[in-house]
PDB file of C-alpha atoms and ligand atoms in Angstrom:
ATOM      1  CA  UNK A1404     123.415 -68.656  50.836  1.00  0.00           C
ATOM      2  CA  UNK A1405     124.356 -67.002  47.323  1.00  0.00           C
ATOM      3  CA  UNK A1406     127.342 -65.010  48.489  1.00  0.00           C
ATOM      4  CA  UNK A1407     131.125 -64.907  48.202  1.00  0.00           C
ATOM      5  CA  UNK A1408     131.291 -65.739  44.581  1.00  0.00           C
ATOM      6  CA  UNK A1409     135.060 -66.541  43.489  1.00  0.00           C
ATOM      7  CA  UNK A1410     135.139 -64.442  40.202  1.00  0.00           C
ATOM      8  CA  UNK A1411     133.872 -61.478  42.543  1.00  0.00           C
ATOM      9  CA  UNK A1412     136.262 -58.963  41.848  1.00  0.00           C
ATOM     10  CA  UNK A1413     136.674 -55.283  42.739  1.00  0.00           C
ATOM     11  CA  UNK A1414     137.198 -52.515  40.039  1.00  0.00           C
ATOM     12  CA  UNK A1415     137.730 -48.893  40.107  1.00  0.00           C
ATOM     13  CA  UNK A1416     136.969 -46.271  38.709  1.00  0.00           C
ATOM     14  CA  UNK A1417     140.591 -44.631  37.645  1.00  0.00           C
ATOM     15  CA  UNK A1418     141.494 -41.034  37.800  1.00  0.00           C
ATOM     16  CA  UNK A1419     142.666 -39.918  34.034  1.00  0.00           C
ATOM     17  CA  UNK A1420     145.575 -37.603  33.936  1.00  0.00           C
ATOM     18  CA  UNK A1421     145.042 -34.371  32.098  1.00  0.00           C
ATOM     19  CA  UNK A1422     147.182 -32.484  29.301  1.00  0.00           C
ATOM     20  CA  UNK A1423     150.031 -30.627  31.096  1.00  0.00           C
ATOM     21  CA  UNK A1424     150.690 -33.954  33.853  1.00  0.00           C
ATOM     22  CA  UNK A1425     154.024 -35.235  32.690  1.00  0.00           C
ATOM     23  CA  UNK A1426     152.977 -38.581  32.229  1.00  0.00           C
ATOM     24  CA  UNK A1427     150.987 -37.910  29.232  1.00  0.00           C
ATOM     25  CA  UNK A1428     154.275 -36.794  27.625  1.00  0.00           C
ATOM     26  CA  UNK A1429     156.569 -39.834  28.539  1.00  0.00           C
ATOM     27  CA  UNK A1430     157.344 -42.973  26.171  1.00  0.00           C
ATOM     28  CA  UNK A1431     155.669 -45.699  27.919  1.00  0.00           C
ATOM     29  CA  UNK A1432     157.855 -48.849  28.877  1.00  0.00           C
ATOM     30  CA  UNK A1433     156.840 -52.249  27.091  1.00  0.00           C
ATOM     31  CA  UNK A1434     155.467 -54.791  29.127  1.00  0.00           C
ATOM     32  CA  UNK A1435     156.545 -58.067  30.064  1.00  0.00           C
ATOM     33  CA  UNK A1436     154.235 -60.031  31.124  1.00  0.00           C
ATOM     34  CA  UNK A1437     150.180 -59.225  30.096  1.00  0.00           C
ATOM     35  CA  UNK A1438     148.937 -61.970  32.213  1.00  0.00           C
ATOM     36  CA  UNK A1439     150.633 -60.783  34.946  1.00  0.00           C
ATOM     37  CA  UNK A1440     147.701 -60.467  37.923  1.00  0.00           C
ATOM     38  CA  UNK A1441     148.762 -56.230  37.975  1.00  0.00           C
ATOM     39  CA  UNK A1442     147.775 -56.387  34.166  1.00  0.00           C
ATOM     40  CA  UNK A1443     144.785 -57.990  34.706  1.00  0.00           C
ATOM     41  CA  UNK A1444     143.764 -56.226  36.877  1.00  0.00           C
ATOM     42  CA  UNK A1445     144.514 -52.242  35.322  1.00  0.00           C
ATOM     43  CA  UNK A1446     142.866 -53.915  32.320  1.00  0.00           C
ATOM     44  CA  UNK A1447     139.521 -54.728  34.072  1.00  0.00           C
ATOM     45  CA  UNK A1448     140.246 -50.734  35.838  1.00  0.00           C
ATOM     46  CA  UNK A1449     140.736 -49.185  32.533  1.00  0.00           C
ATOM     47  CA  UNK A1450     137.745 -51.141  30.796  1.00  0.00           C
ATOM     48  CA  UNK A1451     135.580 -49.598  33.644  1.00  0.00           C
ATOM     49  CA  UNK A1452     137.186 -46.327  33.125  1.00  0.00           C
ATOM     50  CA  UNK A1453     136.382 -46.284  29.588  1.00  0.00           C
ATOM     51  CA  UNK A1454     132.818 -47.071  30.373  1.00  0.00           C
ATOM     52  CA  UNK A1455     132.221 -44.522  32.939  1.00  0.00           C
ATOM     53  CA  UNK A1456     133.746 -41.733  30.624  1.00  0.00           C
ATOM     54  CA  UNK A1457     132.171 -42.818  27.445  1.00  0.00           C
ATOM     55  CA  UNK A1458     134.955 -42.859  25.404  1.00  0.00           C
ATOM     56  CA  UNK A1459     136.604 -44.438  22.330  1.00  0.00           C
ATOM     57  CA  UNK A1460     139.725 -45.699  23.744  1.00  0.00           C
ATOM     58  CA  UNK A1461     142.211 -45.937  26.595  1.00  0.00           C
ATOM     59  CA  UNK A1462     146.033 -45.983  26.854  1.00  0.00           C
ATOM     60  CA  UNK A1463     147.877 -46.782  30.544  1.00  0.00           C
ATOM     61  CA  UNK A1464     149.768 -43.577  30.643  1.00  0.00           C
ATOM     62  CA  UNK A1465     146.120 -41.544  30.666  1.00  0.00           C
ATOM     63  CA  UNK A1466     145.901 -43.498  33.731  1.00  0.00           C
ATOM     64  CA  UNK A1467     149.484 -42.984  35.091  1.00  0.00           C
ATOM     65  CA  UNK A1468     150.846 -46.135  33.901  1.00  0.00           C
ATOM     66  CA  UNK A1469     153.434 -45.135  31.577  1.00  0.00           C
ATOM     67  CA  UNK A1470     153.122 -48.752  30.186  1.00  0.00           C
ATOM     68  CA  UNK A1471     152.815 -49.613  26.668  1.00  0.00           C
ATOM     69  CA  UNK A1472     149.094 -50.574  26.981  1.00  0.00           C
ATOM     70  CA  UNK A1473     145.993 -49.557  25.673  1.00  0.00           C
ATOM     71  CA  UNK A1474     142.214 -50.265  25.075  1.00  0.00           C
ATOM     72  CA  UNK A1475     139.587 -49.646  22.814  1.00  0.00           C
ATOM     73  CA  UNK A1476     135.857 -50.173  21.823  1.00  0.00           C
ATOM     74  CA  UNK A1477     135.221 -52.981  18.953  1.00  0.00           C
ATOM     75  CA  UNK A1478     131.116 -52.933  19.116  1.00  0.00           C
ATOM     76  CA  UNK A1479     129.881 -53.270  22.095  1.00  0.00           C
ATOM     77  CA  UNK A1480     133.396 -55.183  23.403  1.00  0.00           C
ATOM     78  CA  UNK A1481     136.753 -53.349  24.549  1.00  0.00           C
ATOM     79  CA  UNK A1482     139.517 -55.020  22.755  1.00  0.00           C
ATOM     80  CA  UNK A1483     143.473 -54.776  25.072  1.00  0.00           C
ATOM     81  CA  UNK A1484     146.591 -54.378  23.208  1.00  0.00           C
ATOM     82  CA  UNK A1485     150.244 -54.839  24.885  1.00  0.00           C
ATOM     83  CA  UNK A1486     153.321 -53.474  23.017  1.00  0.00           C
ATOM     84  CA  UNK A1487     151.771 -52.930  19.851  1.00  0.00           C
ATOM     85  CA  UNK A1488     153.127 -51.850  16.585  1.00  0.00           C
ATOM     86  CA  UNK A1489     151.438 -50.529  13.986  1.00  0.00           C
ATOM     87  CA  UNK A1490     152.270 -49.428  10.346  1.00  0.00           C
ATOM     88  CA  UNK A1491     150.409 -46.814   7.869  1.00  0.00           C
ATOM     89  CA  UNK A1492     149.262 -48.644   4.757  1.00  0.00           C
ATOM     90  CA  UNK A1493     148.733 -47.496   1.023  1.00  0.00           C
ATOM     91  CA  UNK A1494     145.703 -44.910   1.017  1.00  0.00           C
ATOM     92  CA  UNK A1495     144.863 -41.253   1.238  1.00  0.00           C
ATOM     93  CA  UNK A1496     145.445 -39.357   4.226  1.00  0.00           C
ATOM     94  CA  UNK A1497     141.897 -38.738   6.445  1.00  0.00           C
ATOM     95  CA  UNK A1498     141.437 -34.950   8.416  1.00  0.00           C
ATOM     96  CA  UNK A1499     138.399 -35.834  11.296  1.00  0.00           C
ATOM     97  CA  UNK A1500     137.666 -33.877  14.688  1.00  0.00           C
ATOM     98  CA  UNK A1501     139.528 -35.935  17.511  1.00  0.00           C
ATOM     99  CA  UNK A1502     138.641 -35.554  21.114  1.00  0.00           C
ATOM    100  CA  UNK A1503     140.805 -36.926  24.035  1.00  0.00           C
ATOM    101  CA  UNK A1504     139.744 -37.848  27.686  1.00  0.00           C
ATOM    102  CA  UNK A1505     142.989 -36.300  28.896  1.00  0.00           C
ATOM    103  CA  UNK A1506     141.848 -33.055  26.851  1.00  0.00           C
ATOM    104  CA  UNK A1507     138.536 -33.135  28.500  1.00  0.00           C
ATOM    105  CA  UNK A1508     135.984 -30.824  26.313  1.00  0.00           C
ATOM    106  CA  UNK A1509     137.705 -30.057  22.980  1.00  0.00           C
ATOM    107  CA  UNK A1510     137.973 -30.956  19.879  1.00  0.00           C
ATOM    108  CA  UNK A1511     140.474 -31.114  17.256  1.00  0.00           C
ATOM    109  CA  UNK A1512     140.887 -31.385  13.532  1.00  0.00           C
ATOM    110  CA  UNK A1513     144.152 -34.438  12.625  1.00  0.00           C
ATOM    111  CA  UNK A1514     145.202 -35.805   9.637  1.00  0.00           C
ATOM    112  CA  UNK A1515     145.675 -39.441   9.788  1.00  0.00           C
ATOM    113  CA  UNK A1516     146.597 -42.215   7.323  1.00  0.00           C
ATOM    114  CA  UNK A1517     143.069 -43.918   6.791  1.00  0.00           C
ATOM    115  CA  UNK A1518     144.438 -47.629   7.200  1.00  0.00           C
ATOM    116  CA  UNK A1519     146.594 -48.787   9.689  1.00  0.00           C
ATOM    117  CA  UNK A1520     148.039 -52.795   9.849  1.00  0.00           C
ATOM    118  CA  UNK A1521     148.768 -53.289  13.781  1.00  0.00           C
ATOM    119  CA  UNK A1522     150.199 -56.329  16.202  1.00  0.00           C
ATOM    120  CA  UNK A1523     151.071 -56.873  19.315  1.00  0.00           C
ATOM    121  CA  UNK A1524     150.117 -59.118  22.408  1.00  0.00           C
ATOM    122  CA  UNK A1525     146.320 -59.600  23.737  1.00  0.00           C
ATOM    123  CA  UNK A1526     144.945 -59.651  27.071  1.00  0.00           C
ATOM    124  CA  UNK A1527     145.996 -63.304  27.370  1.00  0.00           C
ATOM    125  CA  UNK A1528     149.362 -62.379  26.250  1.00  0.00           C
ATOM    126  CA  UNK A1529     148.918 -64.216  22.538  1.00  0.00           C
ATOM    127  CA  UNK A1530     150.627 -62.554  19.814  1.00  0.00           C
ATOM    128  CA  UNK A1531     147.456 -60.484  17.542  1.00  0.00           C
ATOM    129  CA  UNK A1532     147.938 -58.806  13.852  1.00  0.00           C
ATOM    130  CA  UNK A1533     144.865 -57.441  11.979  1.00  0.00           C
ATOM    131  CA  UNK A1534     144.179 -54.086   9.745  1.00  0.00           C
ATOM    132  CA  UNK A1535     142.009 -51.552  11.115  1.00  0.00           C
ATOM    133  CA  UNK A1536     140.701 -48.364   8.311  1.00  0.00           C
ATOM    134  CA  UNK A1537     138.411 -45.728   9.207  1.00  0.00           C
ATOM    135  CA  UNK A1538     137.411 -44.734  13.155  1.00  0.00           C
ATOM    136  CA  UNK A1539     139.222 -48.209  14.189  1.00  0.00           C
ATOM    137  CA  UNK A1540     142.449 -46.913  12.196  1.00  0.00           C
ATOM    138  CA  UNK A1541     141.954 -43.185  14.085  1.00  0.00           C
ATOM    139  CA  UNK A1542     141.166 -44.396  17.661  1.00  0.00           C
ATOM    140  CA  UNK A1543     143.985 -46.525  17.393  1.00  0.00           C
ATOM    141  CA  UNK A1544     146.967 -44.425  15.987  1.00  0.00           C
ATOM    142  CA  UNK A1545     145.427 -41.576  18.574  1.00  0.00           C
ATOM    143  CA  UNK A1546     146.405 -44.410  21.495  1.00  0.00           C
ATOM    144  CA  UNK A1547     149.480 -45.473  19.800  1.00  0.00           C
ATOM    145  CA  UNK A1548     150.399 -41.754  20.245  1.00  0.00           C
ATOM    146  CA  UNK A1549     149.638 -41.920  23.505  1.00  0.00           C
ATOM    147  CA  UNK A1550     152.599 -44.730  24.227  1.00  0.00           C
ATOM    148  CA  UNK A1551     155.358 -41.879  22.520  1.00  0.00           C
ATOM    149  CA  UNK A1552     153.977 -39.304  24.770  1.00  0.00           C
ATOM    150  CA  UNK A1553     151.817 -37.328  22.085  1.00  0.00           C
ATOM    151  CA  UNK A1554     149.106 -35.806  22.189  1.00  0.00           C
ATOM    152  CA  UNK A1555     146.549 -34.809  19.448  1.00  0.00           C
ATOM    153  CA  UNK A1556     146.896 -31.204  19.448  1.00  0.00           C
ATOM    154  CA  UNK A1557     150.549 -31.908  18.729  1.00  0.00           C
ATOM    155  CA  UNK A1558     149.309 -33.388  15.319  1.00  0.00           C
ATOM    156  CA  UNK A1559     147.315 -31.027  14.031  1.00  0.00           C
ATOM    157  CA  UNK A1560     148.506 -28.143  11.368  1.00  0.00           C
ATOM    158  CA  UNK A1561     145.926 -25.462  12.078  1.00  0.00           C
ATOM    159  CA  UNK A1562     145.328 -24.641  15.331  1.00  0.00           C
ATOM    160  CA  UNK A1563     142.110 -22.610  13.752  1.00  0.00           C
ATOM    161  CA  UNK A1564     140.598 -26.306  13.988  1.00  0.00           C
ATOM    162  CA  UNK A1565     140.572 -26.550  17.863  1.00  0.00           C
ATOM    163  CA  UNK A1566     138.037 -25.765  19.742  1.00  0.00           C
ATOM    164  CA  UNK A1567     135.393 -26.709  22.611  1.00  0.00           C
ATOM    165  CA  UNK A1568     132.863 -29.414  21.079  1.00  0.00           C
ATOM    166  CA  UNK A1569     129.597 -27.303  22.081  1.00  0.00           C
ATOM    167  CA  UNK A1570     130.656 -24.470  20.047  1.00  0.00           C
ATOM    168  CA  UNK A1571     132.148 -26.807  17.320  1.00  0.00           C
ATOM    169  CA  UNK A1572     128.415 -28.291  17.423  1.00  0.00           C
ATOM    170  CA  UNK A1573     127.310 -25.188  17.149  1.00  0.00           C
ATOM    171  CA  UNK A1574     128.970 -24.001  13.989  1.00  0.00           C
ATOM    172  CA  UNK A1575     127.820 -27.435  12.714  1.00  0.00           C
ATOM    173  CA  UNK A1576     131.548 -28.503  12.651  1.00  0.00           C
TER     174      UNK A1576
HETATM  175 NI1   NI B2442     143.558 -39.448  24.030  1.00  0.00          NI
END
C-alpha cells in the first residue's frame, strides 16, 4: 500500500485582501523566526496562492499577515524573502504599467528606480543579498511597498495612467 506519505502536506488556497481592507495599509511586523513551522507553512499557502492567481509576486499582508514577508516568481521557481531591505542603486528612473492582486483588474502607470540591491533572510532563515534591475527590480520594490502599507496607486503621479487592463489593451497601452 502506497499511502500516507510523510511529506504529504495540506495547502490552501488563501483569500487575498483587497484595496480598502486595512491590512493592506499597515507596516508589517518583522519576523522572528522563518523556519518557524507557521512560516513554513503560509509560505507553501502563499506559493499556492500565487499559482492559482497567476501573479508576479506575493507579500503576507495581501494575505492578512501583516508580517514582513513576501514572495515572488524567479523562472519557473518562487523565491521567499523575510525582513528584507532593499536600496535604489545608480540608474535612470523606469515608468511601466503595474497591476496588483489586491487591485484585482487594473492597471497602473509607476515610476521606479530600474535597479534595486536587496537582503534579507530566506525560507531557511539564511541571511540573502543580491541586485535585481528590470521586472525583478519592479515586482520587488511593488512587495517591499506592500510591508509599509502602500499601495501602487499611491505611487503614481498621473492618475490619467490608471485604468482597467482590457481597455488599457485596447488602446494598445
Ligand atoms: Ni500588489
Amino acid at each position: 500500500m502506497q499511502g500516507a506519505a510523510p511529506h504529504m502536506q495540506i495547502m490552501a488556497i488563501l483569500k487575498i485582501a483587497r484595496l480598502g481592507h486595512p491590512v493592506l495599509l499597515r507596516v508589517a511586523e518583522p519576523v522572528s523566526d522563518p523556519t518557524a513551522p507557521d512560516m513554513q507553512r503560509l509560505i507553501a499557502d502563499m506559493v499556492e496562492t500565487l499559482e492559482d492567481a497567476n501573479g508576479l509576486g506575493l507579500a503576507a499582508p495581501q494575505v492578512h499577515r501583516s508580517l514582513r514577508l513576501f514572495i515572488w516568481r524567479v523562472g519557473d521557481a518562487v523565491a521567499a524573502i523575510f525582513n528584507p531591505d532593499i536600496t535604489p542603486l545608480d540608474g535612470p528612473m523606469a515608468a511601466s504599467f503595474e497591476g496588483c492582486l489586491s487591485i484585482p483588474g487594473l492597471r497602473g502607470e509607476v515610476s521606479r528606480p530600474s535597479r534595486i540591491a536587496f537582503r534579507g533572510l530566506d525560507a531557511a532563515g539564511e541571511p540573502i543579498a543580491g541586485t535585481a534591475e528590470g521586472l525583478a527590480a519592479r515586482v520587488m520594490q511593488h512587495e517591499y511597498d506592500h510591508l509599509e502599507g502602500v499601495l501602487y496607486p499611491m505611487r503614481m503621479t498621473d492618475l490619467s495612467r490608471l485604468g482597467f487592463t482590457e481597455e488599457l489593451a485596447r488602446s494598445q497601452e
